[in-house]
Amino acid sequence: MKLNIAVAGSNTMNAEEVLDAVRLILGNLVRDAMLVITKEITDANMADLFICATTQAEELAKRVPSNKIIVLDLQPTSQFFVEVARIPVGQTVYVFNSNSKYAKRLVESCHRVGIREVEFILLGYEELSEQKVAASLRNAKYIIGIAKQVGETILLSPPYADFLRTDVHIIGIHRVASMQSACLLIQWSAAYFQQTVTRQVAMLTTKLRQAVVQNQANDEIGDLSCIANELERLLTESNQLIFTMHDAVMKSFANQISPHITMVDYYKKSAHSKTTDPDGSSNREIVETLENISSLNEKYLRLSKKLSAIK
């Protein structure tokens, strides 16, 4: 079973950064993911899922249905803020980025964590003339920005490298997806695979029942009928597990905000208050659910072997 993913960005470098963040979440599921330039997308069917950063969400939504889009909110790691906080009070910090939109968001992030004693100047190098960028870089003692943009790829290569001071201090950002956006990606991917399995099992069950009807005298009717019933039961179990997993992930996330957030139980259809469990019940629930999913996979494998034997 394969999930076709397209990672979109304003340019290839930005798309690669988003892909790096996705790999940290989905691992090998994205080994064949394609990189695309948002404005060049003409076919929404080229992938099952499109992933982009916040700055590309509006543009991507013009080209792809919203139900096929996951927007990752990429956030700097805590180490970045620690390094910026060490810049002496009163200094001027240049925010080097391809566009001023994200540079502004980065400054706002610094302000939110209390970094207000330095002056930030936005430097959107794709929006300004080379002369203006050069003038700013010649004055810049402190520069911050996304690691790939303030590294060898852009800032430390011609023409910009020629304008840098010898005593310049550069702080690169390594961004990761926020927990909330990571959970949305996990939820979408899990639902996609579950729906795919649902369709496949439903088709197989129908075929098995048809075989029973068409072959009344066949000695293998009993085996086929039992397998069909078991597949149907496993399908129900699969549906329940996916909702349980979603609920467990969202509970764990909610606990990061407040232990008293009201959650909705998918099966009891009633609201209940999720309180802090000193034994880590939410984490234990996730572990148990994963074990159940693993057990479910083993059952599917056994059924597959039974079908092969009957054939």
Short mmCIF file of C-alpha atoms in Angstrom, two decimals:
data_model
loop_
_atom_site.label_atom_id
_atom_site.label_comp_id
_atom_site.label_asym_id
_atom_site.label_seq_id
_atom_site.Cartn_x
_atom_site.Cartn_y
_atom_site.Cartn_z
CA MET A 1 0.00 0.00 0.00
CA LYS A 2 1.51 3.31 -1.11
CA LEU A 3 0.73 6.92 -0.28
CA ASN A 4 1.71 9.33 -3.05
CA ILE A 5 2.90 12.56 -1.44
CA ALA A 6 3.81 15.87 -3.08
CA VAL A 7 5.68 18.39 -0.94
CA ALA A 8 5.13 21.94 -2.20
CA GLY A 9 7.20 25.06 -1.72
CA SER A 10 7.84 28.45 -3.31
CA ASN A 11 11.10 26.93 -4.56
CA THR A 12 12.87 23.58 -4.35
CA MET A 13 14.92 24.54 -1.31
CA ASN A 14 11.83 25.49 0.70
CA ALA A 15 10.07 22.30 -0.36
CA GLU A 16 13.10 20.27 0.78
CA GLU A 17 12.88 21.82 4.24
CA VAL A 18 9.21 20.82 4.50
CA LEU A 19 10.12 17.31 3.31
CA ASP A 20 12.76 17.06 6.05
CA ALA A 21 10.08 17.90 8.63
CA VAL A 22 7.69 15.34 7.13
CA ARG A 23 10.36 12.62 7.26
CA LEU A 24 10.69 13.16 11.01
CA ILE A 25 6.99 12.35 11.33
CA LEU A 26 6.24 9.68 8.71
CA GLY A 27 9.67 8.13 8.17
CA ASN A 28 9.84 5.67 5.27
CA LEU A 29 6.32 6.52 4.11
CA VAL A 30 7.78 9.57 2.34
CA ARG A 31 10.83 7.95 0.75
CA ASP A 32 9.27 8.40 -2.72
CA ALA A 33 7.72 11.83 -2.10
CA MET A 34 8.02 14.32 -4.94
CA LEU A 35 9.06 17.97 -4.62
CA VAL A 36 6.92 20.49 -6.49
CA ILE A 37 6.84 24.26 -6.93
CA THR A 38 3.44 25.47 -5.73
CA LYS A 39 2.76 27.86 -8.60
CA GLU A 40 3.64 25.17 -11.16
CA ILE A 41 1.01 22.65 -9.98
CA THR A 42 -1.56 22.05 -12.71
CA ASP A 43 -2.91 18.60 -11.80
CA ALA A 44 -4.41 18.00 -8.37
CA ASN A 45 -4.48 14.26 -9.09
CA MET A 46 -0.70 13.96 -9.33
CA ALA A 47 -0.62 12.99 -5.62
CA ASP A 48 -2.89 11.64 -2.90
CA LEU A 49 -1.67 14.26 -0.45
CA PHE A 50 -0.05 17.68 -0.81
CA ILE A 51 2.00 19.04 2.10
CA CYS A 52 3.26 22.60 2.45
CA ALA A 53 4.38 25.14 5.03
CA THR A 54 2.07 27.87 6.30
CA THR A 55 3.41 30.48 3.89
CA GLN A 56 2.32 28.38 0.87
CA ALA A 57 -1.12 27.37 2.17
CA GLU A 58 -3.08 30.11 0.41
CA GLU A 59 -1.42 29.58 -2.96
CA LEU A 60 -1.71 25.78 -2.76
CA ALA A 61 -5.43 26.02 -1.91
CA LYS A 62 -6.01 27.69 -5.29
CA ARG A 63 -4.75 24.59 -7.07
CA VAL A 64 -5.60 21.61 -4.88
CA PRO A 65 -8.83 20.62 -2.99
CA SER A 66 -8.60 21.33 0.73
CA ASN A 67 -9.21 17.67 1.65
CA LYS A 68 -5.90 16.77 -0.04
CA ILE A 69 -3.82 19.42 1.75
CA ILE A 70 -1.96 19.28 5.05
CA VAL A 71 -0.28 22.50 6.18
CA LEU A 72 2.70 22.08 8.49
CA ASP A 73 3.35 24.87 10.94
CA LEU A 74 7.15 24.82 10.99
CA GLN A 75 8.61 26.18 14.22
CA PRO A 76 12.21 26.87 15.25
CA THR A 77 13.65 24.56 17.86
CA SER A 78 14.24 25.94 21.35
CA GLN A 79 18.00 26.01 20.70
CA PHE A 80 17.50 28.79 18.14
CA PHE A 81 15.78 31.08 20.64
CA VAL A 82 18.51 30.40 23.18
CA GLU A 83 21.16 31.54 20.69
CA VAL A 84 19.23 34.66 19.66
CA ALA A 85 18.67 35.59 23.31
CA ARG A 86 22.46 35.71 23.75
CA ILE A 87 22.80 38.60 21.27
CA PRO A 88 23.73 41.73 23.25
CA VAL A 89 20.99 44.21 24.07
CA GLY A 90 20.62 47.06 21.59
CA GLN A 91 22.14 45.23 18.63
CA THR A 92 20.53 45.13 15.18
CA VAL A 93 19.57 41.69 13.90
CA TYR A 94 18.90 41.15 10.19
CA VAL A 95 16.30 38.49 9.36
CA PHE A 96 17.47 36.97 6.06
CA ASN A 97 14.76 35.09 4.19
CA SER A 98 13.46 34.63 0.66
CA ASN A 99 10.30 36.54 1.59
CA SER A 100 9.42 39.11 4.24
CA LYS A 101 6.23 37.23 5.15
CA TYR A 102 8.07 34.49 7.00
CA ALA A 103 10.74 36.89 8.26
CA LYS A 104 7.97 38.84 9.99
CA ARG A 105 6.57 35.66 11.54
CA LEU A 106 10.01 34.80 12.85
CA VAL A 107 10.33 38.18 14.54
CA GLU A 108 6.89 37.70 16.10
CA SER A 109 8.03 34.31 17.44
CA CYS A 110 11.06 35.96 19.04
CA HIS A 111 8.85 38.60 20.62
CA ARG A 112 6.52 35.93 22.03
CA VAL A 113 9.37 34.32 23.95
CA GLY A 114 10.53 37.68 25.31
CA ILE A 115 13.34 38.58 22.91
CA ARG A 116 12.62 42.30 22.54
CA GLU A 117 15.86 44.04 23.46
CA VAL A 118 17.31 43.92 19.94
CA GLU A 119 16.14 45.59 16.74
CA PHE A 120 15.00 43.26 13.96
CA ILE A 121 15.26 44.30 10.31
CA LEU A 122 13.53 42.21 7.66
CA LEU A 123 15.64 41.27 4.65
CA GLY A 124 13.53 39.47 2.02
CA TYR A 125 16.22 38.88 -0.59
CA GLU A 126 13.84 37.77 -3.35
CA GLU A 127 11.73 40.90 -2.88
CA LEU A 128 14.57 43.44 -2.86
CA SER A 129 17.14 44.52 -5.41
CA GLU A 130 20.63 43.11 -5.06
CA GLN A 131 21.89 46.62 -4.27
CA LYS A 132 19.55 46.98 -1.27
CA VAL A 133 20.41 43.52 0.02
CA ALA A 134 24.11 44.22 -0.38
CA ALA A 135 23.84 47.50 1.55
CA SER A 136 22.11 45.75 4.46
CA LEU A 137 24.56 42.83 4.54
CA ARG A 138 27.55 45.19 4.69
CA ASN A 139 26.12 46.60 7.94
CA ALA A 140 24.97 43.29 9.41
CA LYS A 141 26.86 41.95 12.38
CA TYR A 142 24.05 39.57 13.37
CA ILE A 143 21.99 37.61 10.83
CA ILE A 144 19.33 35.01 11.52
CA GLY A 145 17.34 32.85 9.10
CA ILE A 146 16.45 29.36 7.97
CA ALA A 147 19.57 27.18 8.02
CA LYS A 148 19.59 26.37 4.31
CA GLN A 149 19.13 30.03 3.36
CA VAL A 150 21.85 31.41 5.64
CA GLY A 151 24.24 28.58 4.76
CA GLU A 152 26.29 27.59 1.73
CA THR A 153 23.26 27.42 -0.55
CA ILE A 154 22.37 31.13 -0.47
CA LEU A 155 23.98 33.54 1.98
CA LEU A 156 27.47 32.04 2.04
CA SER A 157 27.63 31.80 -1.75
CA PRO A 158 28.06 34.53 -4.39
CA PRO A 159 26.85 37.16 -4.73
CA TYR A 160 25.78 37.57 -1.08
CA ALA A 161 28.93 36.11 0.49
CA ASP A 162 30.96 38.95 -1.01
CA PHE A 163 28.98 41.52 0.99
CA LEU A 164 29.35 39.96 4.45
CA ARG A 165 31.42 41.46 7.24
CA THR A 166 34.37 39.45 8.50
CA ASP A 167 32.95 39.54 12.04
CA VAL A 168 29.39 38.58 11.07
CA HIS A 169 27.57 36.17 13.41
CA ILE A 170 25.01 33.95 11.65
CA ILE A 171 22.36 31.91 13.46
CA GLY A 172 20.58 29.31 11.34
CA ILE A 173 17.16 27.90 12.16
CA HIS A 174 16.34 24.20 11.99
CA ARG A 175 12.55 24.03 11.92
CA VAL A 176 10.26 21.16 12.87
CA ALA A 177 6.49 20.75 12.62
CA SER A 178 4.46 21.92 15.59
CA MET A 179 2.82 19.12 17.57
CA GLN A 180 -0.63 20.19 16.39
CA SER A 181 0.21 20.14 12.68
CA ALA A 182 2.15 16.88 13.11
CA CYS A 183 -0.94 15.30 14.66
CA LEU A 184 -3.04 16.45 11.70
CA LEU A 185 -0.60 14.80 9.31
CA ILE A 186 -0.63 11.56 11.32
CA GLN A 187 -4.43 11.61 11.44
CA TRP A 188 -4.75 12.17 7.68
CA SER A 189 -2.27 9.42 6.82
CA ALA A 190 -3.84 6.91 9.20
CA ALA A 191 -7.31 7.66 7.84
CA TYR A 192 -6.07 7.25 4.26
CA PHE A 193 -4.60 3.82 4.92
CA GLN A 194 -7.63 2.74 6.92
CA GLN A 195 -10.00 3.78 4.12
CA THR A 196 -7.86 1.96 1.57
CA VAL A 197 -7.93 -1.22 3.65
CA THR A 198 -11.68 -0.81 4.13
CA ARG A 199 -12.30 -0.69 0.39
CA GLN A 200 -10.03 -3.67 -0.29
CA VAL A 201 -11.54 -5.84 2.44
CA ALA A 202 -15.08 -4.89 1.42
CA MET A 203 -14.37 -5.95 -2.17
CA LEU A 204 -12.79 -9.21 -1.02
CA THR A 205 -15.71 -9.97 1.28
CA THR A 206 -18.19 -9.40 -1.54
CA LYS A 207 -16.24 -11.70 -3.86
CA LEU A 208 -16.10 -14.42 -1.21
CA ARG A 209 -19.84 -14.27 -0.59
CA GLN A 210 -20.49 -14.40 -4.33
CA ALA A 211 -18.26 -17.45 -4.55
CA VAL A 212 -20.31 -19.14 -1.84
CA VAL A 213 -23.56 -18.48 -3.71
CA GLN A 214 -22.20 -19.60 -7.09
CA ASN A 215 -20.59 -22.78 -5.78
CA GLN A 216 -23.18 -24.37 -3.51
CA ALA A 217 -21.77 -27.86 -4.04
CA ASN A 218 -18.18 -26.92 -3.46
CA ASP A 219 -16.55 -28.52 -0.41
CA GLU A 220 -14.70 -25.29 0.31
CA ILE A 221 -17.89 -23.25 0.82
CA GLY A 222 -17.62 -23.49 4.59
CA ASP A 223 -14.04 -22.22 4.59
CA LEU A 224 -14.87 -19.33 2.27
CA SER A 225 -17.90 -18.33 4.32
CA CYS A 226 -15.92 -18.35 7.56
CA ILE A 227 -13.16 -16.27 6.02
CA ALA A 228 -15.69 -13.76 4.72
CA ASN A 229 -17.23 -13.43 8.17
CA GLU A 230 -13.84 -13.05 9.79
CA LEU A 231 -12.81 -10.38 7.28
CA GLU A 232 -15.99 -8.48 8.04
CA ARG A 233 -15.29 -8.66 11.75
CA LEU A 234 -11.70 -7.51 11.24
CA LEU A 235 -12.96 -4.61 9.16
CA THR A 236 -15.10 -3.46 12.07
CA GLU A 237 -12.17 -3.88 14.42
CA SER A 238 -9.94 -1.88 12.06
CA ASN A 239 -12.42 0.99 12.01
CA GLN A 240 -12.57 1.04 15.79
CA LEU A 241 -8.78 0.98 16.16
CA ILE A 242 -8.24 3.93 13.85
CA PHE A 243 -10.68 6.09 15.80
CA THR A 244 -9.12 4.97 19.07
CA MET A 245 -5.68 5.91 17.79
CA HIS A 246 -6.92 9.32 16.66
CA ASP A 247 -8.54 9.90 20.06
CA ALA A 248 -5.39 8.87 21.93
CA VAL A 249 -3.16 11.17 19.88
CA MET A 250 -5.49 14.12 20.35
CA LYS A 251 -5.73 13.45 24.09
CA SER A 252 -1.96 13.46 24.37
CA PHE A 253 -1.80 16.73 22.48
CA ALA A 254 -4.57 18.26 24.58
CA ASN A 255 -2.64 17.42 27.73
CA GLN A 256 0.16 19.67 26.50
CA ILE A 257 -2.30 22.58 26.62
CA SER A 258 -4.39 21.73 29.66
CA PRO A 259 -5.26 18.49 31.49
CA HIS A 260 -8.88 19.67 31.79
CA ILE A 261 -9.76 20.03 28.10
CA THR A 262 -13.03 18.31 27.23
CA MET A 263 -12.72 15.52 24.70
CA VAL A 264 -15.42 13.63 22.79
CA ASP A 265 -15.63 9.85 22.93
CA TYR A 266 -16.26 8.50 19.41
CA TYR A 267 -18.22 5.47 20.58
CA LYS A 268 -20.09 6.61 23.65
CA LYS A 269 -20.86 9.88 21.85
CA SER A 270 -20.60 11.75 25.12
CA ALA A 271 -18.25 14.43 26.33
CA HIS A 272 -15.89 13.52 29.11
CA SER A 273 -13.18 15.39 30.91
CA LYS A 274 -9.63 14.16 30.38
CA THR A 275 -7.63 14.62 33.55
CA THR A 276 -3.98 14.09 34.22
CA ASP A 277 -3.02 10.53 35.03
CA PRO A 278 0.20 10.25 37.04
CA ASP A 279 0.73 6.82 35.51
CA GLY A 280 0.64 8.25 31.97
CA SER A 281 -2.61 6.54 30.91
CA SER A 282 -2.76 8.51 27.64
CA ASN A 283 0.67 7.26 26.56
CA ARG A 284 -0.26 3.76 27.66
CA GLU A 285 -3.42 3.94 25.55
CA ILE A 286 -1.37 4.79 22.47
CA VAL A 287 1.01 1.90 23.12
CA GLU A 288 -1.88 -0.54 23.61
CA THR A 289 -3.57 0.67 20.43
CA LEU A 290 -0.38 0.24 18.42
CA GLU A 291 -0.06 -3.29 19.78
CA ASN A 292 -3.65 -3.99 18.73
CA ILE A 293 -2.97 -2.68 15.24
CA SER A 294 0.08 -4.93 15.03
CA SER A 295 -2.07 -7.87 16.12
CA LEU A 296 -4.62 -6.93 13.46
CA ASN A 297 -1.93 -7.03 10.77
CA GLU A 298 -0.94 -10.54 11.89
CA LYS A 299 -4.55 -11.66 11.56
CA TYR A 300 -4.72 -10.29 8.02
CA LEU A 301 -1.56 -12.24 7.20
CA ARG A 302 -3.03 -15.48 8.50
CA LEU A 303 -6.17 -14.92 6.44
CA SER A 304 -4.09 -14.30 3.36
CA LYS A 305 -2.34 -17.63 3.85
CA LYS A 306 -5.72 -19.40 4.23
CA LEU A 307 -6.95 -17.89 0.97
CA SER A 308 -3.75 -18.94 -0.80
CA ALA A 309 -4.20 -22.50 0.44
CA ILE A 310 -7.81 -22.62 -0.82
CA LYS A 311 -6.79 -21.35 -4.27
#
